[in-house]
Amino acid sequence: MITNEIKDNDYEALAKLYSSFFTTHNIFQKSEDEVISYLKESSSKHKLIIFKDNDEVKGALFLVNFGTAENGLHKRWKFRHFAFTSEEIATDLLLEAEKTIQNASKTAKIELNITETEESIDFYKQHGYEQEGELKNHFRWGETCFVLAKSFSS
């Protein structure tokens, strides 16, 4: 089940999901209390979409609007901290996020940064995301980060 509502006791499960999914991420390798605090702050600023199965958090992502055209018709979005326990869950989350974004503006572009070591690069490409950039030494020295994107118009 996909939901936008998070209960206080979900933050611990969410922190564990992120810490296990992003094994080299600066934020998610901190203490659980620090991760929970970060997640609470982020969810107060950005839309959080969660996938739960039998009340257990199995996937989540933040939608971040980082730009709107002057006339408000075109918006730029980022997926931040997209984590999941299966590709099926990832697909459900991706479709929900895309639907939310398409409903928010006439035209939109979604961007995400993904490191060369993350296994989900092919997943995004299979869902229509194209590589638009390559960033050397972006998150960590010696590591390449790819900018993937997809555009929508209604």
Coordinates of N, CA, C and O in Angstrom, one line a residue:
M1 N 0.8 -1.2 0.0 CA 0.0 0.0 0.0 C 0.9 1.2 0.0 O 1.8 1.3 0.8
I2 N 0.6 2.2 -0.9 CA 1.3 3.4 -0.9 C 0.5 4.5 -0.1 O -0.7 4.6 -0.2
T3 N 1.3 5.2 0.7 CA 0.7 6.2 1.5 C 1.6 7.5 1.6 O 2.8 7.4 1.4
N4 N 1.0 8.6 1.9 CA 1.7 9.8 2.2 C 1.8 10.1 3.7 O 2.5 11.1 4.1
E5 N 1.1 9.3 4.4 CA 1.1 9.6 5.9 C 2.1 8.7 6.6 O 2.2 7.5 6.3
I6 N 2.8 9.3 7.5 CA 3.8 8.6 8.3 C 3.5 8.8 9.7 O 3.2 9.9 10.2
K7 N 3.6 7.7 10.4 CA 3.4 7.7 11.9 C 4.7 7.9 12.6 O 5.8 7.5 12.0
D8 N 4.7 8.4 13.8 CA 6.0 8.6 14.5 C 6.8 7.3 14.6 O 8.0 7.3 14.4
N9 N 6.1 6.2 14.8 CA 6.9 4.9 14.9 C 7.4 4.4 13.6 O 8.2 3.5 13.6
D10 N 7.0 5.0 12.5 CA 7.5 4.6 11.2 C 8.9 5.1 10.9 O 9.6 4.6 10.1
Y11 N 9.3 6.2 11.6 CA 10.6 6.8 11.3 C 11.7 5.9 11.6 O 12.7 5.8 10.9
E12 N 11.6 5.0 12.6 CA 12.7 4.1 13.0 C 12.8 3.1 11.8 O 14.0 2.8 11.4
A13 N 11.7 2.5 11.3 CA 11.8 1.6 10.2 C 12.3 2.3 9.0 O 13.1 1.7 8.2
L14 N 11.9 3.5 8.7 CA 12.4 4.2 7.6 C 13.9 4.5 7.7 O 14.6 4.3 6.7
A15 N 14.4 4.8 8.9 CA 15.8 5.0 9.1 C 16.6 3.7 8.8 O 17.6 3.7 8.1
K16 N 16.1 2.6 9.2 CA 16.7 1.3 9.0 C 16.7 1.0 7.5 O 17.7 0.5 6.9
L17 N 15.6 1.2 6.8 CA 15.5 1.0 5.4 C 16.6 1.8 4.6 O 17.4 1.3 3.8
Y18 N 16.7 3.1 4.9 CA 17.6 4.0 4.3 C 19.1 3.6 4.6 O 19.9 3.6 3.7
S19 N 19.3 3.3 5.8 CA 20.7 2.9 6.2 C 21.2 1.6 5.6 O 22.3 1.5 5.2
S20 N 20.3 0.7 5.4 CA 20.7 -0.5 4.7 C 20.7 -0.4 3.2 O 21.5 -1.0 2.5
F21 N 19.9 0.5 2.6 CA 19.9 0.7 1.2 C 21.0 1.5 0.7 O 21.7 1.3 -0.3
F22 N 21.3 2.6 1.4 CA 22.4 3.5 1.1 C 23.6 3.3 2.0 O 23.8 4.0 3.0
T23 N 24.4 2.3 1.7 CA 25.5 1.9 2.6 C 26.6 2.8 2.6 O 27.4 2.7 3.6
T24 N 26.8 3.7 1.7 CA 27.9 4.7 1.7 C 27.4 6.1 1.8 O 28.2 7.0 1.7
H25 N 26.1 6.3 2.1 CA 25.6 7.7 2.1 C 26.0 8.4 3.4 O 25.9 7.8 4.5
N26 N 26.4 9.6 3.3 CA 26.9 10.4 4.5 C 25.9 10.5 5.6 O 26.1 10.3 6.7
I27 N 24.6 10.8 5.2 CA 23.6 11.0 6.2 C 23.2 9.7 6.8 O 23.0 9.6 8.0
F28 N 23.0 8.6 6.0 CA 22.4 7.4 6.5 C 23.4 6.5 7.2 O 23.0 5.4 7.6
Q29 N 24.6 6.9 7.3 CA 25.6 6.2 8.1 C 25.8 6.8 9.5 O 26.7 6.3 10.3
K30 N 25.0 7.8 9.8 CA 25.1 8.4 11.1 C 24.3 7.6 12.1 O 23.7 6.6 11.7
S31 N 24.2 8.0 13.3 CA 23.4 7.3 14.3 C 21.9 7.3 14.0 O 21.5 8.2 13.2
E32 N 21.2 6.3 14.5 CA 19.8 6.2 14.1 C 19.0 7.4 14.6 O 18.1 7.9 13.8
D33 N 19.4 8.0 15.7 CA 18.7 9.2 16.2 C 18.9 10.4 15.2 O 18.0 11.2 14.9
E34 N 20.2 10.5 14.7 CA 20.5 11.6 13.7 C 19.7 11.4 12.4 O 19.2 12.3 11.8
V35 N 19.6 10.1 12.0 CA 18.9 9.8 10.7 C 17.4 10.1 10.9 O 16.8 10.7 10.0
I36 N 16.9 9.7 12.0 CA 15.4 10.0 12.3 C 15.2 11.5 12.3 O 14.2 11.9 11.7
S37 N 16.0 12.2 13.0 CA 15.9 13.7 13.0 C 15.9 14.3 11.6 O 15.1 15.1 11.2
Y38 N 16.9 13.8 10.8 CA 17.0 14.3 9.4 C 15.7 13.9 8.6 O 15.2 14.8 7.9
L39 N 15.2 12.7 8.8 CA 14.0 12.3 8.1 C 12.8 13.1 8.5 O 11.9 13.5 7.6
K40 N 12.6 13.4 9.8 CA 11.5 14.2 10.2 C 11.6 15.6 9.7 O 10.6 16.2 9.2
E41 N 12.8 16.2 9.6 CA 12.9 17.5 9.1 C 12.6 17.5 7.6 O 11.9 18.4 7.1
S42 N 13.2 16.5 6.9 CA 12.9 16.4 5.4 C 11.4 16.2 5.1 O 10.9 16.8 4.1
S43 N 10.8 15.4 5.9 CA 9.3 15.2 5.6 C 8.5 16.4 5.9 O 7.3 16.5 5.4
S44 N 9.0 17.3 6.7 CA 8.2 18.6 7.0 C 8.4 19.5 5.8 O 7.6 20.4 5.6
K45 N 9.4 19.3 5.0 CA 9.7 20.2 3.8 C 9.3 19.7 2.5 O 9.0 20.4 1.6
H46 N 9.3 18.4 2.3 CA 9.1 17.7 1.0 C 8.1 16.6 1.2 O 7.9 16.0 2.2
K47 N 7.5 16.3 0.1 CA 6.5 15.2 0.0 C 7.2 13.9 0.1 O 8.1 13.5 -0.6
L48 N 6.7 13.1 1.1 CA 7.3 11.7 1.3 C 6.2 10.7 0.9 O 5.1 10.8 1.3
I49 N 6.7 9.8 0.0 CA 5.8 8.7 -0.4 C 6.4 7.4 0.2 O 7.6 7.2 0.0
I50 N 5.5 6.6 0.8 CA 6.0 5.4 1.5 C 5.2 4.2 0.9 O 4.0 4.3 0.7
F51 N 5.9 3.1 0.8 CA 5.2 1.8 0.5 C 5.3 1.0 1.7 O 6.4 0.7 2.3
K52 N 4.1 0.6 2.2 CA 4.0 -0.3 3.4 C 3.3 -1.6 3.0 O 2.4 -1.6 2.2
D53 N 3.8 -2.7 3.6 CA 3.2 -4.0 3.4 C 3.0 -4.5 4.8 O 3.9 -4.7 5.6
N54 N 1.7 -4.8 5.2 CA 1.4 -5.2 6.5 C 1.9 -4.3 7.6 O 2.6 -4.7 8.6
D55 N 1.8 -3.0 7.4 CA 2.3 -2.0 8.3 C 3.8 -1.9 8.4 O 4.3 -1.3 9.3
E56 N 4.5 -2.6 7.5 CA 6.0 -2.6 7.5 C 6.5 -1.7 6.3 O 6.0 -1.9 5.2
V57 N 7.4 -0.8 6.6 CA 7.9 0.1 5.6 C 8.9 -0.7 4.7 O 9.8 -1.3 5.1
K58 N 8.5 -0.7 3.3 CA 9.3 -1.5 2.4 C 9.9 -0.6 1.3 O 10.7 -1.1 0.5
G59 N 9.5 0.6 1.3 CA 10.1 1.5 0.3 C 9.6 3.0 0.6 O 8.6 3.2 1.2
A60 N 10.4 3.9 0.1 CA 10.1 5.3 0.3 C 10.9 6.2 -0.6 O 12.0 5.8 -1.1
L61 N 10.4 7.4 -0.9 CA 11.1 8.4 -1.6 C 10.6 9.8 -1.2 O 9.4 9.9 -0.8
F62 N 11.4 10.8 -1.4 CA 11.0 12.2 -1.2 C 10.9 12.8 -2.6 O 11.7 12.6 -3.4
L63 N 9.8 13.6 -2.8 CA 9.7 14.4 -4.0 C 10.1 15.8 -3.6 O 9.5 16.4 -2.7
V64 N 11.0 16.4 -4.3 CA 11.5 17.7 -4.0 C 11.3 18.6 -5.3 O 11.8 18.3 -6.4
N65 N 10.5 19.7 -5.1 CA 10.3 20.6 -6.2 C 11.4 21.6 -6.1 O 11.5 22.3 -5.1
F66 N 12.3 21.7 -7.1 CA 13.4 22.6 -7.0 C 13.4 23.7 -8.0 O 14.4 24.4 -8.2
G67 N 12.3 23.9 -8.7 CA 12.2 25.0 -9.6 C 10.8 25.0 -10.3 O 10.3 24.0 -10.6
T68 N 10.3 26.2 -10.4 CA 9.0 26.4 -11.1 C 9.2 27.6 -12.0 O 9.7 28.7 -11.7
A69 N 8.7 27.4 -13.3 CA 8.7 28.5 -14.2 C 7.9 29.7 -13.7 O 7.0 29.5 -12.9
E70 N 8.2 30.9 -14.2 CA 7.6 32.1 -13.8 C 6.0 32.0 -13.9 O 5.3 32.5 -13.0
N71 N 5.6 31.4 -14.9 CA 4.1 31.3 -15.1 C 3.5 30.1 -14.4 O 2.3 29.9 -14.4
G72 N 4.3 29.3 -13.7 CA 3.8 28.2 -12.9 C 3.5 27.0 -13.6 O 3.1 26.0 -13.0
L73 N 3.6 27.0 -14.9 CA 3.2 25.8 -15.7 C 4.2 24.7 -15.8 O 3.9 23.6 -16.0
H74 N 5.5 25.0 -15.7 CA 6.5 24.0 -15.8 C 7.3 23.9 -14.4 O 7.6 24.9 -13.8
K75 N 7.4 22.7 -13.9 CA 8.1 22.5 -12.7 C 9.2 21.4 -12.8 O 9.1 20.5 -13.6
R76 N 10.3 21.6 -12.1 CA 11.4 20.7 -12.0 C 11.4 20.0 -10.7 O 11.3 20.6 -9.6
W77 N 11.6 18.7 -10.7 CA 11.5 17.9 -9.5 C 12.7 17.0 -9.4 O 13.4 16.7 -10.4
K78 N 13.0 16.6 -8.2 CA 14.0 15.6 -7.9 C 13.4 14.5 -7.1 O 12.6 14.7 -6.2
F79 N 13.9 13.3 -7.3 CA 13.6 12.2 -6.4 C 14.8 12.2 -5.5 O 15.9 12.2 -5.9
R80 N 14.5 12.2 -4.2 CA 15.6 12.1 -3.2 C 15.4 10.9 -2.3 O 14.3 10.7 -1.9
H81 N 16.4 10.2 -2.1 CA 16.4 9.0 -1.2 C 15.3 8.0 -1.6 O 14.5 7.6 -0.8
F82 N 15.4 7.5 -2.8 CA 14.5 6.5 -3.3 C 15.1 5.2 -2.9 O 16.1 4.7 -3.4
A83 N 14.4 4.5 -2.0 CA 14.9 3.2 -1.4 C 13.7 2.2 -1.5 O 12.6 2.6 -1.3
F84 N 14.1 1.0 -1.7 CA 13.0 -0.1 -1.8 C 13.6 -1.4 -1.6 O 14.8 -1.6 -1.6
T85 N 12.7 -2.4 -1.3 CA 13.2 -3.8 -1.0 C 13.0 -4.7 -2.1 O 13.5 -5.8 -2.1
S86 N 12.2 -4.3 -3.2 CA 12.1 -5.1 -4.4 C 11.8 -4.2 -5.6 O 11.3 -3.1 -5.4
E87 N 12.1 -4.7 -6.7 CA 11.8 -3.9 -7.9 C 10.3 -3.7 -8.1 O 9.9 -2.6 -8.7
E88 N 9.5 -4.6 -7.7 CA 8.0 -4.4 -7.8 C 7.6 -3.2 -7.0 O 6.8 -2.4 -7.4
I89 N 8.1 -3.1 -5.8 CA 7.8 -2.0 -4.9 C 8.4 -0.7 -5.5 O 7.7 0.3 -5.5
A90 N 9.6 -0.8 -6.0 CA 10.2 0.4 -6.7 C 9.3 0.9 -7.8 O 9.1 2.1 -8.0
T91 N 8.7 0.0 -8.6 CA 7.9 0.4 -9.7 C 6.6 1.0 -9.2 O 6.2 2.1 -9.8
D92 N 6.0 0.5 -8.2 CA 4.8 1.1 -7.6 C 5.1 2.5 -7.1 O 4.3 3.5 -7.4
L93 N 6.2 2.7 -6.4 CA 6.6 4.0 -5.9 C 6.9 5.0 -7.1 O 6.4 6.1 -7.0
L94 N 7.6 4.5 -8.1 CA 7.9 5.3 -9.2 C 6.7 5.8 -9.9 O 6.5 7.0 -10.2
L95 N 5.7 4.9 -10.2 CA 4.5 5.3 -10.9 C 3.7 6.3 -10.0 O 3.1 7.3 -10.6
E96 N 3.6 6.1 -8.7 CA 2.9 7.0 -7.9 C 3.6 8.4 -7.9 O 2.9 9.4 -7.9
A97 N 4.9 8.4 -7.8 CA 5.6 9.7 -7.8 C 5.4 10.4 -9.1 O 5.2 11.7 -9.1
E98 N 5.5 9.7 -10.2 CA 5.3 10.3 -11.5 C 3.9 10.9 -11.7 O 3.7 12.0 -12.2
K99 N 2.9 10.1 -11.2 CA 1.5 10.6 -11.3 C 1.3 11.9 -10.4 O 0.7 12.8 -10.9
T100 N 1.9 11.9 -9.2 CA 1.8 13.1 -8.4 C 2.4 14.3 -9.1 O 1.8 15.4 -9.1
I101 N 3.6 14.1 -9.7 CA 4.2 15.2 -10.4 C 3.4 15.6 -11.6 O 3.3 16.8 -11.8
Q102 N 2.9 14.7 -12.4 CA 2.1 15.1 -13.6 C 0.9 15.9 -13.2 O 0.4 16.7 -13.9
N103 N 0.3 15.5 -12.0 CA -0.9 16.3 -11.5 C -0.6 17.6 -11.0 O -1.5 18.5 -10.8
A104 N 0.7 17.9 -10.7 CA 1.1 19.2 -10.1 C 1.4 20.3 -11.1 O 1.5 21.4 -10.7
S105 N 1.6 20.0 -12.4 CA 1.9 21.0 -13.4 C 1.6 20.5 -14.8 O 1.5 19.3 -15.0
K106 N 1.5 21.5 -15.7 CA 1.2 21.2 -17.1 C 2.4 20.4 -17.7 O 2.2 19.5 -18.5
T107 N 3.6 20.9 -17.5 CA 4.8 20.1 -17.9 C 5.8 20.0 -16.7 O 5.8 20.8 -15.8
A108 N 6.6 18.9 -16.8 CA 7.5 18.7 -15.6 C 8.7 17.9 -16.1 O 8.7 17.2 -17.1
K109 N 9.7 18.1 -15.3 CA 11.0 17.3 -15.6 C 11.4 16.7 -14.2 O 11.4 17.5 -13.2
I110 N 11.7 15.5 -14.2 CA 12.2 14.8 -13.0 C 13.7 14.5 -13.2 O 14.1 14.0 -14.3
E111 N 14.5 14.9 -12.2 CA 15.9 14.5 -12.3 C 16.3 13.7 -11.1 O 15.7 13.9 -10.0
L112 N 17.3 12.9 -11.2 CA 17.8 12.2 -10.0 C 19.3 12.0 -10.2 O 19.8 11.8 -11.4
N113 N 20.0 12.0 -9.2 CA 21.4 11.7 -9.2 C 21.6 10.3 -8.6 O 21.1 10.0 -7.6
I114 N 22.4 9.5 -9.3 CA 22.6 8.1 -8.9 C 24.1 7.8 -9.1 O 24.6 8.1 -10.2
T115 N 24.7 7.2 -8.2 CA 26.1 6.8 -8.3 C 26.3 5.6 -9.2 O 25.4 4.8 -9.3
E116 N 27.5 5.5 -9.7 CA 27.8 4.4 -10.6 C 27.7 3.0 -9.9 O 27.6 2.0 -10.5
T117 N 27.8 3.0 -8.6 CA 27.8 1.7 -7.8 C 26.4 1.3 -7.5 O 26.2 0.2 -7.0
E118 N 25.3 2.1 -7.7 CA 24.0 1.8 -7.4 C 23.4 0.8 -8.4 O 23.5 1.1 -9.6
E119 N 22.8 -0.2 -8.0 CA 22.3 -1.2 -8.9 C 21.0 -0.7 -9.7 O 20.7 -1.3 -10.7
S120 N 20.4 0.3 -9.3 CA 19.1 0.7 -9.8 C 19.2 1.6 -11.1 O 18.2 2.0 -11.6
I121 N 20.4 1.8 -11.6 CA 20.5 2.6 -12.8 C 19.7 2.0 -14.0 O 18.9 2.7 -14.6
D122 N 19.8 0.7 -14.2 CA 19.1 0.0 -15.3 C 17.6 0.1 -15.0 O 16.8 0.2 -16.0
F123 N 17.1 0.0 -13.8 CA 15.7 0.1 -13.4 C 15.2 1.4 -14.0 O 14.1 1.5 -14.6
Y124 N 15.8 2.5 -13.7 CA 15.3 3.8 -14.1 C 15.3 3.9 -15.7 O 14.4 4.4 -16.3
K125 N 16.4 3.4 -16.3 CA 16.4 3.5 -17.8 C 15.3 2.6 -18.4 O 14.7 3.0 -19.4
Q126 N 15.0 1.5 -17.8 CA 13.8 0.7 -18.3 C 12.5 1.4 -18.1 O 11.5 1.1 -18.8
H127 N 12.5 2.4 -17.3 CA 11.2 3.2 -17.1 C 11.3 4.6 -17.8 O 10.6 5.5 -17.4
G128 N 12.2 4.7 -18.8 CA 12.2 5.9 -19.6 C 13.1 7.0 -19.2 O 13.1 8.1 -19.8
Y129 N 13.9 6.8 -18.1 CA 14.8 7.8 -17.7 C 16.1 7.7 -18.6 O 16.6 6.6 -18.9
E130 N 16.6 8.9 -19.0 CA 17.8 9.0 -19.8 C 18.9 9.6 -19.1 O 18.7 10.6 -18.3
Q131 N 20.1 9.2 -19.4 CA 21.3 9.8 -18.7 C 21.5 11.2 -19.5 O 21.7 11.2 -20.7
E132 N 21.5 12.2 -18.7 CA 21.7 13.6 -19.2 C 23.1 14.2 -18.8 O 23.5 15.2 -19.3
G133 N 23.7 13.6 -17.8 CA 24.9 14.1 -17.3 C 25.7 13.1 -16.6 O 25.3 12.1 -16.2
E134 N 27.0 13.5 -16.4 CA 27.9 12.7 -15.6 C 28.8 13.6 -14.7 O 29.3 14.6 -15.2
L135 N 28.8 13.3 -13.5 CA 29.4 14.2 -12.5 C 30.6 13.4 -11.8 O 30.3 12.5 -11.1
K136 N 31.8 13.8 -12.1 CA 32.9 13.2 -11.4 C 33.1 13.7 -10.0 O 33.0 14.9 -9.8
N137 N 33.5 12.9 -9.1 CA 33.8 13.2 -7.7 C 32.7 14.0 -7.1 O 32.9 14.9 -6.3
H138 N 31.4 13.7 -7.4 CA 30.3 14.5 -6.9 C 30.0 14.2 -5.4 O 30.0 15.1 -4.6
F139 N 29.6 13.0 -5.1 CA 29.3 12.7 -3.7 C 30.6 12.2 -2.9 O 30.7 12.5 -1.8
R140 N 31.4 11.5 -3.6 CA 32.6 11.0 -3.0 C 33.8 11.0 -4.0 O 33.5 10.9 -5.2
W141 N 35.0 11.3 -3.6 CA 36.1 11.3 -4.4 C 36.3 10.0 -5.2 O 36.2 8.9 -4.6
G142 N 36.6 10.1 -6.5 CA 36.8 8.9 -7.3 C 35.6 8.2 -7.7 O 35.6 7.2 -8.4
E143 N 34.4 8.7 -7.4 CA 33.1 8.1 -7.8 C 32.4 9.0 -8.8 O 32.3 10.2 -8.6
T144 N 31.8 8.4 -9.8 CA 31.0 9.1 -10.7 C 29.5 9.0 -10.4 O 29.0 8.0 -10.0
C145 N 28.9 10.1 -10.6 CA 27.4 10.2 -10.3 C 26.8 10.6 -11.7 O 27.3 11.4 -12.4
F146 N 25.7 9.9 -12.0 CA 25.0 10.1 -13.2 C 23.7 10.9 -12.9 O 23.0 10.7 -11.9
V147 N 23.4 11.9 -13.8 CA 22.1 12.6 -13.8 C 21.2 11.9 -14.8 O 21.5 11.9 -16.0
L148 N 20.1 11.4 -14.2 CA 19.1 10.7 -15.1 C 17.8 11.6 -15.0 O 17.6 12.3 -14.0
A149 N 17.1 11.6 -16.1 CA 15.9 12.5 -16.2 C 14.8 12.0 -17.1 O 15.1 11.2 -18.0
K150 N 13.6 12.5 -16.8 CA 12.5 12.2 -17.6 C 11.6 13.4 -17.6 O 11.4 14.0 -16.6
S151 N 11.0 13.7 -18.8 CA 10.1 14.8 -18.9 C 8.7 14.4 -19.2 O 8.4 13.4 -19.8
F152 N 7.7 15.2 -18.8 CA 6.3 15.0 -19.0 C 5.6 16.2 -19.5 O 5.9 17.3 -19.1
S153 N 4.6 16.0 -20.3 CA 3.7 17.1 -20.6 C 2.2 16.5 -20.7 O 2.0 15.4 -21.0
S154 N 1.3 17.4 -20.3 CA -0.1 16.9 -20.3 C -0.9 17.4 -21.4 O -0.5 18.2 -22.2

